[in-house]
Short mmCIF file of C-alpha atoms in Angstrom, two decimals:
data_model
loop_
_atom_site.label_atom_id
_atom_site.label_comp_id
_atom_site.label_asym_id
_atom_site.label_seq_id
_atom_site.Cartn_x
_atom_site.Cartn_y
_atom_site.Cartn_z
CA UNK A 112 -10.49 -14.02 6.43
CA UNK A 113 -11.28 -17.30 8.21
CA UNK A 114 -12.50 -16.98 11.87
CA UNK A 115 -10.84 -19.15 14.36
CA UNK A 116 -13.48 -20.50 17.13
CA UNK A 117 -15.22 -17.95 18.95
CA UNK A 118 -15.06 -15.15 16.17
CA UNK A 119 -11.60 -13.44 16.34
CA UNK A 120 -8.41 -14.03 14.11
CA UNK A 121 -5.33 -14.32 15.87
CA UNK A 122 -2.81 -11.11 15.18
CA UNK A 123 -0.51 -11.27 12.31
CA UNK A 124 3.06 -13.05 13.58
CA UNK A 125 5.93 -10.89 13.68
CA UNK A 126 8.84 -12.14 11.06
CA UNK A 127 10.99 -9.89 11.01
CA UNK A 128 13.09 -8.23 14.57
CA UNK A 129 14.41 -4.87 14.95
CA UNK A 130 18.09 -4.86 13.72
CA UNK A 131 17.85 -8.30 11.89
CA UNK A 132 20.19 -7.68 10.06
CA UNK A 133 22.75 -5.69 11.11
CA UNK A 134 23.97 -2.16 9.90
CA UNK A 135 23.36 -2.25 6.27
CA UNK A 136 25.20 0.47 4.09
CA UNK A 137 23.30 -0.63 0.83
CA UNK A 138 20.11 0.74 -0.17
CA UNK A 139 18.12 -0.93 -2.84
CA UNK A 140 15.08 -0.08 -4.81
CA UNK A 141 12.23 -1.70 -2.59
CA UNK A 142 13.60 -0.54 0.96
CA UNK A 143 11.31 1.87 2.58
CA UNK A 144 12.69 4.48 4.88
CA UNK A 145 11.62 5.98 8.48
CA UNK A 146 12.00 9.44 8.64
CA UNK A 147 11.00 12.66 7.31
CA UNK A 148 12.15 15.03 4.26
CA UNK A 149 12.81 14.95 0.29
CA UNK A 150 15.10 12.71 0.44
CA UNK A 151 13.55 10.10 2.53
CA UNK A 152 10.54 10.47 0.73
CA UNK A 153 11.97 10.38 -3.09
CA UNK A 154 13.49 7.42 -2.29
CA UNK A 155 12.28 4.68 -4.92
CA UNK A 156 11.04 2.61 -2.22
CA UNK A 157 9.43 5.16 -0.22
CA UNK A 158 7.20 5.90 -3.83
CA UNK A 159 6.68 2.66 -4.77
CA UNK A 160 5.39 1.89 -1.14
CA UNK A 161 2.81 4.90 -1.22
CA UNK A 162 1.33 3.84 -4.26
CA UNK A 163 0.85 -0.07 -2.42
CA UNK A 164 -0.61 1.59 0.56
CA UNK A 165 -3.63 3.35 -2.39
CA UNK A 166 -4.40 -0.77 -3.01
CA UNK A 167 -5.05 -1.15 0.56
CA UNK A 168 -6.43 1.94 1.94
CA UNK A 169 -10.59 1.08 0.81
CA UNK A 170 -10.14 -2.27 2.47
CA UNK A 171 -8.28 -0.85 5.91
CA UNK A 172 -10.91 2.32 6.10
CA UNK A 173 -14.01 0.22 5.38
CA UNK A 174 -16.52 0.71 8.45
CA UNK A 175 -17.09 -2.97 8.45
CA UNK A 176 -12.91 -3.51 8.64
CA UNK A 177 -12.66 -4.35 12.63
CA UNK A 178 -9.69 -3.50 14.13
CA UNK A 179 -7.20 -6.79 14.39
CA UNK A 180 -8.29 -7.46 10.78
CA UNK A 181 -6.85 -3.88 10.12
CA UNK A 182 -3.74 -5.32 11.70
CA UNK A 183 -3.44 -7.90 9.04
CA UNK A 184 -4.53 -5.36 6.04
CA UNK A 185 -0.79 -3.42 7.18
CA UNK A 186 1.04 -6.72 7.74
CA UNK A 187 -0.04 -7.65 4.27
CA UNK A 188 1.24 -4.45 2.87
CA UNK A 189 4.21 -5.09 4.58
CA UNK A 190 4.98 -8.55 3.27
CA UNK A 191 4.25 -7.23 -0.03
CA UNK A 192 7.28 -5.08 0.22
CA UNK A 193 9.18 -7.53 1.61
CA UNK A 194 8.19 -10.27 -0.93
CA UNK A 195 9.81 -7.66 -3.78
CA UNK A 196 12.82 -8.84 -5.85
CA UNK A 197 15.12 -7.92 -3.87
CA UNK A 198 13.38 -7.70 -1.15
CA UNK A 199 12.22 -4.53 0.40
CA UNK A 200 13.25 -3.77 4.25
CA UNK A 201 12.14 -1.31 6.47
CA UNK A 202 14.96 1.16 7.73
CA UNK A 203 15.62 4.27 9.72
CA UNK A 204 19.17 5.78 9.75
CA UNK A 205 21.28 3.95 12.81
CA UNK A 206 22.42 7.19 14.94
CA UNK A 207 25.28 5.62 15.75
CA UNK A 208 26.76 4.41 12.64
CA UNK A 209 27.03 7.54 9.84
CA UNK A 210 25.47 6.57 6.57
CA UNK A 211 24.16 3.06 7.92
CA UNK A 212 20.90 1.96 8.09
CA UNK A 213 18.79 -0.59 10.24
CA UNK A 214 15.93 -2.44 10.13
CA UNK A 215 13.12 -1.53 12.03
CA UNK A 216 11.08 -4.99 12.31
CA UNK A 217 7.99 -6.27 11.57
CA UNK A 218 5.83 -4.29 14.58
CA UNK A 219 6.99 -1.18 13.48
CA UNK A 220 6.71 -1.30 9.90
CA UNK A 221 2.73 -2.29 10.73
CA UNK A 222 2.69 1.23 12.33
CA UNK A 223 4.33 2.52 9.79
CA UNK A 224 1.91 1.42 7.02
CA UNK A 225 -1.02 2.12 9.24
CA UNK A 226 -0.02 5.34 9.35
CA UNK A 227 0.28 5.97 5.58
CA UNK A 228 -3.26 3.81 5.49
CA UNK A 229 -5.17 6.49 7.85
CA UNK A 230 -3.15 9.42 5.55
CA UNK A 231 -6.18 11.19 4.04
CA UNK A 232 -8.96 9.17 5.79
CA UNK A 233 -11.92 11.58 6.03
CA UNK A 234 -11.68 11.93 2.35
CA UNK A 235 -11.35 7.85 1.52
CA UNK A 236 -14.31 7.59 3.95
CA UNK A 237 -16.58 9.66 2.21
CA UNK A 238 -15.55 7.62 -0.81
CA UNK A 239 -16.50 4.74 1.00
CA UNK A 240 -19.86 5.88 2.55
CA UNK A 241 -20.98 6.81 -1.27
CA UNK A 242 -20.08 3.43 -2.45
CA UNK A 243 -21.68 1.51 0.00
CA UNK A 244 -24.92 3.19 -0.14
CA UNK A 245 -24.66 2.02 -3.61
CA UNK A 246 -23.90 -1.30 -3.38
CA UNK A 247 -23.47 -3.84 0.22
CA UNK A 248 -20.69 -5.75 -1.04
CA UNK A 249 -18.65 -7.31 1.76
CA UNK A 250 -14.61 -6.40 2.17
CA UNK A 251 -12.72 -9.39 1.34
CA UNK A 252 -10.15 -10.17 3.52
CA UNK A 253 -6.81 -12.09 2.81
CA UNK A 254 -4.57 -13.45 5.19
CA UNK A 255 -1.40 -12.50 6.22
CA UNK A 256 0.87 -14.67 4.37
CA UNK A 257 4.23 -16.63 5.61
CA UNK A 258 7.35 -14.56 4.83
CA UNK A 259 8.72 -15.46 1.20
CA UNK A 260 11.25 -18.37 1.25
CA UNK A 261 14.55 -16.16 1.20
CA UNK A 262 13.58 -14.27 4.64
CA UNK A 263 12.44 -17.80 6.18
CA UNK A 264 15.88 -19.30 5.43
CA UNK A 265 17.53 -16.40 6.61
CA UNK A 266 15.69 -16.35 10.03
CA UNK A 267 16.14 -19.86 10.32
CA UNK A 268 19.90 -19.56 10.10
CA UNK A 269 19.92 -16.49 12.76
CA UNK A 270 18.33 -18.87 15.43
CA UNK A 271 20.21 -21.90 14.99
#
């Protein structure tokens, strides 16, 4: 990841706001939901988005990953889902609207994936510590990349 002047890269920009878009009653393949239990977590989305989080996990748990670059390794996770065709949201059940659903924004979905990326860490470290005795190969870093052109047409028509 490019460094900005002085060494640090500034922290991933938030795209996406709590409640963005309103109650949603529609689930589709790619949304990932808050929350506990079977059903939350056989939900298509929910699977596909543990599986992401194995692609990422090396790169967040790396000693040499500092901590606002770990910010970027979730919000890249993040706008991977997000990216999908349709695109994936993040959602927790609205308690005030039965059988509705709400996004939960860009900030929390980071925590979310963070989360899942520390799941099993002690284990992905060892991993880690063997490999790099091995070999000194530095973790490349990507940047967090805009949102994809349907979510920045959409935002731009919710603050005109």
């Amino acid at each position: 990841m490019p460094r900005a002047k002085g060494g640090s890269i500034p922290p991933p920009r938030v795209n996406v706001q709590p409640g963005q878009w309103g109650p949603i009653s529609t689930l589709n393949q790619h949304d990932v939901l808050s929350g506990r239990g079977g059903r939350i977590n056989n939900h298509p989305g929910n699977i596909a988005f543990r599986t992401i989080v194995e692609d990422y996990k090396h790169e967040y748990l790396d000693p040499r990953t500092r901590k606002l670059e770990k910010a970027h390794v979730a919000a890249r996770l993040v706008a991977q889902i997000r990216s999908t065709n349709p695109p994936g949201r993040f959602l927790r059940e609205d308690p005030d609207n039965a059988g509705m659903y709400v996004e939960i924004g860009d900030q929390k979905a980071w925590k979310k994936a963070g989360q899942a990326l520390r799941e099993d860490a002690p284990d992905v470290r060892k991993e880690i510590d063997e490999h790099l005795v091995t070999t000194d190969k530095p973790v490349k870093l990507r940047p967090t990349p805009p949102p994809p052109p349907h979510q920045q047409q959409q935002q731009q028509q919710m603050f005109q």
